[in-house]
Amino acid sequence: MAVQFNVATLLKEPLGSTREYAIEGRVLIDDQPRHGEVRGRATFLRTSDGVLVTAELRGEERDACSRCLTEVAIPLALTFEEVYLGGINPGSKLAASEREGFRIDEKHILDMEEAIRQAWTVALPMQPLCRTECRGLCARCGHDLNEGACPCPPDVDERWSALQQLASQMEGT
């Protein structure tokens, strides 16, 4: 996803100047393109440190349900703010290269890809579900329990077998 913006003119403008950009593209995680696209808007605000980016993005991820393994579409809404540090901040004793955070490069290019990738990764559910009442797969035969019961016999806890025999004897008398 190419979300790089030349902010040279914004950095020359007074503090508080803003720009708004549309964002659209695919997210790369571990160098693998994800199935969904991300769309939204980002506002760039000139600050004394560089540029404050406020982004509101929407997207959809496709993944497997953690219980039944069917493909599920996961809608994502991302909202984040990040400060991109410029070259030299007159109010700071440290150069931008010595400070923590995202950077605007020497050609005045602000690259949002890593910030979007991080926000996307955090927004993904740890265990995606096709629906909250998903019953999953049978541990023995792999049958999808959402489609009905599987032919496997029920598990019998041998510790209760003596009690079961006693109950059968009591029913017989």
PDB file of C-alpha atoms in Angstrom:
ATOM      1  CA  MET A   1       0.000   0.000   0.000  1.00  0.00           C
ATOM      2  CA  ALA A   2       1.530   3.280  -1.050  1.00  0.00           C
ATOM      3  CA  VAL A   3       0.475   5.841   1.521  1.00  0.00           C
ATOM      4  CA  GLN A   4       3.341   8.241   1.194  1.00  0.00           C
ATOM      5  CA  PHE A   5       2.787  11.974   1.183  1.00  0.00           C
ATOM      6  CA  ASN A   6       5.179  14.806   0.426  1.00  0.00           C
ATOM      7  CA  VAL A   7       4.768  17.256   3.301  1.00  0.00           C
ATOM      8  CA  ALA A   8       7.484  19.743   2.293  1.00  0.00           C
ATOM      9  CA  THR A   9       5.010  22.585   1.722  1.00  0.00           C
ATOM     10  CA  LEU A  10       3.107  21.786   4.931  1.00  0.00           C
ATOM     11  CA  LEU A  11       6.348  21.924   6.946  1.00  0.00           C
ATOM     12  CA  LYS A  12       7.050  25.424   5.557  1.00  0.00           C
ATOM     13  CA  GLU A  13       3.636  26.689   6.648  1.00  0.00           C
ATOM     14  CA  PRO A  14       2.798  28.088  10.100  1.00  0.00           C
ATOM     15  CA  LEU A  15       1.931  25.866  13.051  1.00  0.00           C
ATOM     16  CA  GLY A  16      -1.688  24.718  12.931  1.00  0.00           C
ATOM     17  CA  SER A  17      -1.847  24.419   9.135  1.00  0.00           C
ATOM     18  CA  THR A  18      -3.740  21.337   7.959  1.00  0.00           C
ATOM     19  CA  ARG A  19      -4.122  19.060   4.947  1.00  0.00           C
ATOM     20  CA  GLU A  20      -6.638  16.289   4.363  1.00  0.00           C
ATOM     21  CA  TYR A  21      -5.953  13.198   2.263  1.00  0.00           C
ATOM     22  CA  ALA A  22      -7.956  10.201   1.096  1.00  0.00           C
ATOM     23  CA  ILE A  23      -6.378   6.821   1.801  1.00  0.00           C
ATOM     24  CA  GLU A  24      -7.026   3.629  -0.111  1.00  0.00           C
ATOM     25  CA  GLY A  25      -5.053   0.425  -0.523  1.00  0.00           C
ATOM     26  CA  ARG A  26      -4.208  -3.046   0.751  1.00  0.00           C
ATOM     27  CA  VAL A  27      -2.502  -3.709   4.059  1.00  0.00           C
ATOM     28  CA  LEU A  28       0.735  -5.721   4.153  1.00  0.00           C
ATOM     29  CA  ILE A  29       1.361  -7.797   7.265  1.00  0.00           C
ATOM     30  CA  ASP A  30       4.556  -9.850   7.372  1.00  0.00           C
ATOM     31  CA  ASP A  31       5.046  -8.884   3.699  1.00  0.00           C
ATOM     32  CA  GLN A  32       1.820 -10.727   2.800  1.00  0.00           C
ATOM     33  CA  PRO A  33      -1.072  -8.761   1.298  1.00  0.00           C
ATOM     34  CA  ARG A  34      -4.238  -9.137   3.339  1.00  0.00           C
ATOM     35  CA  HIS A  35      -7.551  -9.839   1.648  1.00  0.00           C
ATOM     36  CA  GLY A  36      -9.303  -6.589   2.494  1.00  0.00           C
ATOM     37  CA  GLU A  37      -8.704  -3.050   1.461  1.00  0.00           C
ATOM     38  CA  VAL A  38      -8.492  -0.075   3.743  1.00  0.00           C
ATOM     39  CA  ARG A  39     -10.202   3.230   2.930  1.00  0.00           C
ATOM     40  CA  GLY A  40     -10.603   6.448   4.799  1.00  0.00           C
ATOM     41  CA  ARG A  41      -9.252   9.899   5.457  1.00  0.00           C
ATOM     42  CA  ALA A  42      -6.254  11.354   7.224  1.00  0.00           C
ATOM     43  CA  THR A  43      -5.790  14.880   8.491  1.00  0.00           C
ATOM     44  CA  PHE A  44      -2.257  16.270   8.760  1.00  0.00           C
ATOM     45  CA  LEU A  45      -1.680  19.060  11.280  1.00  0.00           C
ATOM     46  CA  ARG A  46       1.578  21.022  11.321  1.00  0.00           C
ATOM     47  CA  THR A  47       3.064  21.002  14.836  1.00  0.00           C
ATOM     48  CA  SER A  48       6.314  22.196  16.358  1.00  0.00           C
ATOM     49  CA  ASP A  49       7.627  18.595  16.272  1.00  0.00           C
ATOM     50  CA  GLY A  50       6.559  17.832  12.713  1.00  0.00           C
ATOM     51  CA  VAL A  51       3.131  16.582  11.639  1.00  0.00           C
ATOM     52  CA  LEU A  52       0.292  15.133  13.716  1.00  0.00           C
ATOM     53  CA  VAL A  53      -1.652  12.608  11.635  1.00  0.00           C
ATOM     54  CA  THR A  54      -5.222  11.777  12.639  1.00  0.00           C
ATOM     55  CA  ALA A  55      -6.650   8.898  10.611  1.00  0.00           C
ATOM     56  CA  GLU A  56     -10.097   7.339  10.428  1.00  0.00           C
ATOM     57  CA  LEU A  57     -10.049   4.209   8.298  1.00  0.00           C
ATOM     58  CA  ARG A  58     -12.341   1.304   7.529  1.00  0.00           C
ATOM     59  CA  GLY A  59     -11.514  -2.048   6.084  1.00  0.00           C
ATOM     60  CA  GLU A  60     -12.396  -5.693   5.959  1.00  0.00           C
ATOM     61  CA  GLU A  61     -10.185  -8.644   6.770  1.00  0.00           C
ATOM     62  CA  ARG A  62     -10.875 -12.208   5.698  1.00  0.00           C
ATOM     63  CA  ASP A  63      -9.804 -14.944   8.083  1.00  0.00           C
ATOM     64  CA  ALA A  64     -10.843 -18.396   9.274  1.00  0.00           C
ATOM     65  CA  CYS A  65     -13.243 -18.803  12.191  1.00  0.00           C
ATOM     66  CA  SER A  66     -11.187 -20.016  15.148  1.00  0.00           C
ATOM     67  CA  ARG A  67     -13.794 -22.684  15.970  1.00  0.00           C
ATOM     68  CA  CYS A  68     -15.147 -24.078  12.678  1.00  0.00           C
ATOM     69  CA  LEU A  69     -12.544 -22.813  10.161  1.00  0.00           C
ATOM     70  CA  THR A  70     -15.087 -21.309   7.752  1.00  0.00           C
ATOM     71  CA  GLU A  71     -14.018 -18.071   6.108  1.00  0.00           C
ATOM     72  CA  VAL A  72     -15.337 -15.003   7.866  1.00  0.00           C
ATOM     73  CA  ALA A  73     -15.313 -11.328   6.887  1.00  0.00           C
ATOM     74  CA  ILE A  74     -14.183  -9.134   9.788  1.00  0.00           C
ATOM     75  CA  PRO A  75     -15.129  -5.457   9.470  1.00  0.00           C
ATOM     76  CA  LEU A  76     -12.511  -3.159  10.989  1.00  0.00           C
ATOM     77  CA  ALA A  77     -12.728   0.487  12.008  1.00  0.00           C
ATOM     78  CA  LEU A  78      -9.391   2.124  12.772  1.00  0.00           C
ATOM     79  CA  THR A  79      -8.909   5.490  14.415  1.00  0.00           C
ATOM     80  CA  PHE A  80      -5.467   6.618  15.456  1.00  0.00           C
ATOM     81  CA  GLU A  81      -3.205   9.612  15.948  1.00  0.00           C
ATOM     82  CA  GLU A  82       0.526   9.546  15.356  1.00  0.00           C
ATOM     83  CA  VAL A  83       3.172  12.250  15.470  1.00  0.00           C
ATOM     84  CA  TYR A  84       5.652  12.161  12.605  1.00  0.00           C
ATOM     85  CA  LEU A  85       8.842  13.882  13.628  1.00  0.00           C
ATOM     86  CA  GLY A  86      10.462  16.376  11.303  1.00  0.00           C
ATOM     87  CA  GLY A  87      14.162  17.141  11.016  1.00  0.00           C
ATOM     88  CA  ILE A  88      14.981  19.607  13.802  1.00  0.00           C
ATOM     89  CA  ASN A  89      12.683  20.873  16.495  1.00  0.00           C
ATOM     90  CA  PRO A  90      13.904  24.218  17.855  1.00  0.00           C
ATOM     91  CA  GLY A  91      12.225  23.494  21.223  1.00  0.00           C
ATOM     92  CA  SER A  92      13.948  20.138  21.665  1.00  0.00           C
ATOM     93  CA  LYS A  93      17.562  19.438  22.519  1.00  0.00           C
ATOM     94  CA  LEU A  94      17.410  16.169  20.531  1.00  0.00           C
ATOM     95  CA  ALA A  95      17.402  15.771  16.775  1.00  0.00           C
ATOM     96  CA  ALA A  96      14.466  13.794  15.319  1.00  0.00           C
ATOM     97  CA  SER A  97      16.772  10.830  14.728  1.00  0.00           C
ATOM     98  CA  GLU A  98      17.392  10.619  18.489  1.00  0.00           C
ATOM     99  CA  ARG A  99      13.695  10.783  19.459  1.00  0.00           C
ATOM    100  CA  GLU A 100      11.173   7.931  19.491  1.00  0.00           C
ATOM    101  CA  GLY A 101       8.383   7.748  16.939  1.00  0.00           C
ATOM    102  CA  PHE A 102       7.652   7.802  13.238  1.00  0.00           C
ATOM    103  CA  ARG A 103       9.842   9.931  10.994  1.00  0.00           C
ATOM    104  CA  ILE A 104       9.469  12.225   8.036  1.00  0.00           C
ATOM    105  CA  ASP A 105      12.407  11.356   5.780  1.00  0.00           C
ATOM    106  CA  GLU A 106      15.023  13.751   4.407  1.00  0.00           C
ATOM    107  CA  LYS A 107      12.976  14.194   1.204  1.00  0.00           C
ATOM    108  CA  HIS A 108       9.988  15.314   3.330  1.00  0.00           C
ATOM    109  CA  ILE A 109       8.030  12.108   2.652  1.00  0.00           C
ATOM    110  CA  LEU A 110       5.620  11.008   5.371  1.00  0.00           C
ATOM    111  CA  ASP A 111       4.943   7.257   5.047  1.00  0.00           C
ATOM    112  CA  MET A 112       1.823   6.048   6.900  1.00  0.00           C
ATOM    113  CA  GLU A 113       2.174   2.361   5.967  1.00  0.00           C
ATOM    114  CA  GLU A 114       3.731   1.207   9.249  1.00  0.00           C
ATOM    115  CA  ALA A 115       1.238   3.140  11.403  1.00  0.00           C
ATOM    116  CA  ILE A 116      -1.680   1.673   9.437  1.00  0.00           C
ATOM    117  CA  ARG A 117      -0.175  -1.822   9.640  1.00  0.00           C
ATOM    118  CA  GLN A 118       0.191  -1.521  13.421  1.00  0.00           C
ATOM    119  CA  ALA A 119      -3.348  -0.191  13.921  1.00  0.00           C
ATOM    120  CA  TRP A 120      -4.731  -2.920  11.617  1.00  0.00           C
ATOM    121  CA  THR A 121      -2.899  -5.659  13.532  1.00  0.00           C
ATOM    122  CA  VAL A 122      -4.143  -4.385  16.901  1.00  0.00           C
ATOM    123  CA  ALA A 123      -7.747  -4.146  15.621  1.00  0.00           C
ATOM    124  CA  LEU A 124      -7.838  -7.788  14.476  1.00  0.00           C
ATOM    125  CA  PRO A 125      -9.585 -10.131  16.919  1.00  0.00           C
ATOM    126  CA  MET A 126      -7.356 -12.748  18.559  1.00  0.00           C
ATOM    127  CA  GLN A 127      -9.877 -15.501  17.818  1.00  0.00           C
ATOM    128  CA  PRO A 128     -12.212 -14.506  14.986  1.00  0.00           C
ATOM    129  CA  LEU A 129     -15.643 -16.131  15.055  1.00  0.00           C
ATOM    130  CA  CYS A 130     -18.165 -16.597  12.254  1.00  0.00           C
ATOM    131  CA  ARG A 131     -20.862 -15.982  14.899  1.00  0.00           C
ATOM    132  CA  THR A 132     -20.867 -15.896  18.699  1.00  0.00           C
ATOM    133  CA  GLU A 133     -22.799 -19.167  19.025  1.00  0.00           C
ATOM    134  CA  CYS A 134     -20.435 -21.110  16.714  1.00  0.00           C
ATOM    135  CA  ARG A 135     -20.171 -24.700  17.985  1.00  0.00           C
ATOM    136  CA  GLY A 136     -16.919 -25.491  16.188  1.00  0.00           C
ATOM    137  CA  LEU A 137     -15.703 -28.854  14.937  1.00  0.00           C
ATOM    138  CA  CYS A 138     -15.914 -32.301  16.534  1.00  0.00           C
ATOM    139  CA  ALA A 139     -12.540 -33.044  18.119  1.00  0.00           C
ATOM    140  CA  ARG A 140     -12.679 -36.670  16.930  1.00  0.00           C
ATOM    141  CA  CYS A 141     -14.062 -36.653  13.388  1.00  0.00           C
ATOM    142  CA  GLY A 142     -13.852 -32.971  12.386  1.00  0.00           C
ATOM    143  CA  HIS A 143     -17.589 -32.662  11.598  1.00  0.00           C
ATOM    144  CA  ASP A 144     -18.906 -29.080  11.620  1.00  0.00           C
ATOM    145  CA  LEU A 145     -21.181 -29.058  14.682  1.00  0.00           C
ATOM    146  CA  ASN A 146     -23.035 -26.013  13.314  1.00  0.00           C
ATOM    147  CA  GLU A 147     -24.517 -28.337  10.670  1.00  0.00           C
ATOM    148  CA  GLY A 148     -25.797 -30.816  13.267  1.00  0.00           C
ATOM    149  CA  ALA A 149     -24.576 -33.523  15.602  1.00  0.00           C
ATOM    150  CA  CYS A 150     -21.746 -35.771  14.486  1.00  0.00           C
ATOM    151  CA  PRO A 151     -21.979 -39.599  14.411  1.00  0.00           C
ATOM    152  CA  CYS A 152     -19.362 -40.021  17.154  1.00  0.00           C
ATOM    153  CA  PRO A 153     -20.569 -41.736  20.353  1.00  0.00           C
ATOM    154  CA  PRO A 154     -20.678 -39.447  23.386  1.00  0.00           C
ATOM    155  CA  ASP A 155     -17.705 -39.441  25.724  1.00  0.00           C
ATOM    156  CA  VAL A 156     -18.226 -41.626  28.785  1.00  0.00           C
ATOM    157  CA  ASP A 157     -16.392 -40.785  31.969  1.00  0.00           C
ATOM    158  CA  GLU A 158     -15.437 -44.165  33.471  1.00  0.00           C
ATOM    159  CA  ARG A 159     -15.411 -42.679  36.956  1.00  0.00           C
ATOM    160  CA  TRP A 160     -19.216 -42.470  36.797  1.00  0.00           C
ATOM    161  CA  SER A 161     -19.761 -46.020  35.470  1.00  0.00           C
ATOM    162  CA  ALA A 162     -20.413 -47.487  38.940  1.00  0.00           C
ATOM    163  CA  LEU A 163     -23.065 -44.838  39.588  1.00  0.00           C
ATOM    164  CA  GLN A 164     -24.598 -45.516  36.184  1.00  0.00           C
ATOM    165  CA  GLN A 165     -24.810 -49.255  36.987  1.00  0.00           C
ATOM    166  CA  LEU A 166     -26.467 -48.451  40.314  1.00  0.00           C
ATOM    167  CA  ALA A 167     -29.002 -46.193  38.578  1.00  0.00           C
ATOM    168  CA  SER A 168     -29.789 -48.970  36.072  1.00  0.00           C
ATOM    169  CA  GLN A 169     -30.319 -51.473  38.915  1.00  0.00           C
ATOM    170  CA  MET A 170     -32.633 -49.078  40.743  1.00  0.00           C
ATOM    171  CA  GLU A 171     -34.725 -48.550  37.616  1.00  0.00           C
ATOM    172  CA  GLY A 172     -35.049 -52.322  37.196  1.00  0.00           C
ATOM    173  CA  THR A 173     -36.497 -52.911  40.678  1.00  0.00           C
TER     174      THR A 173
END
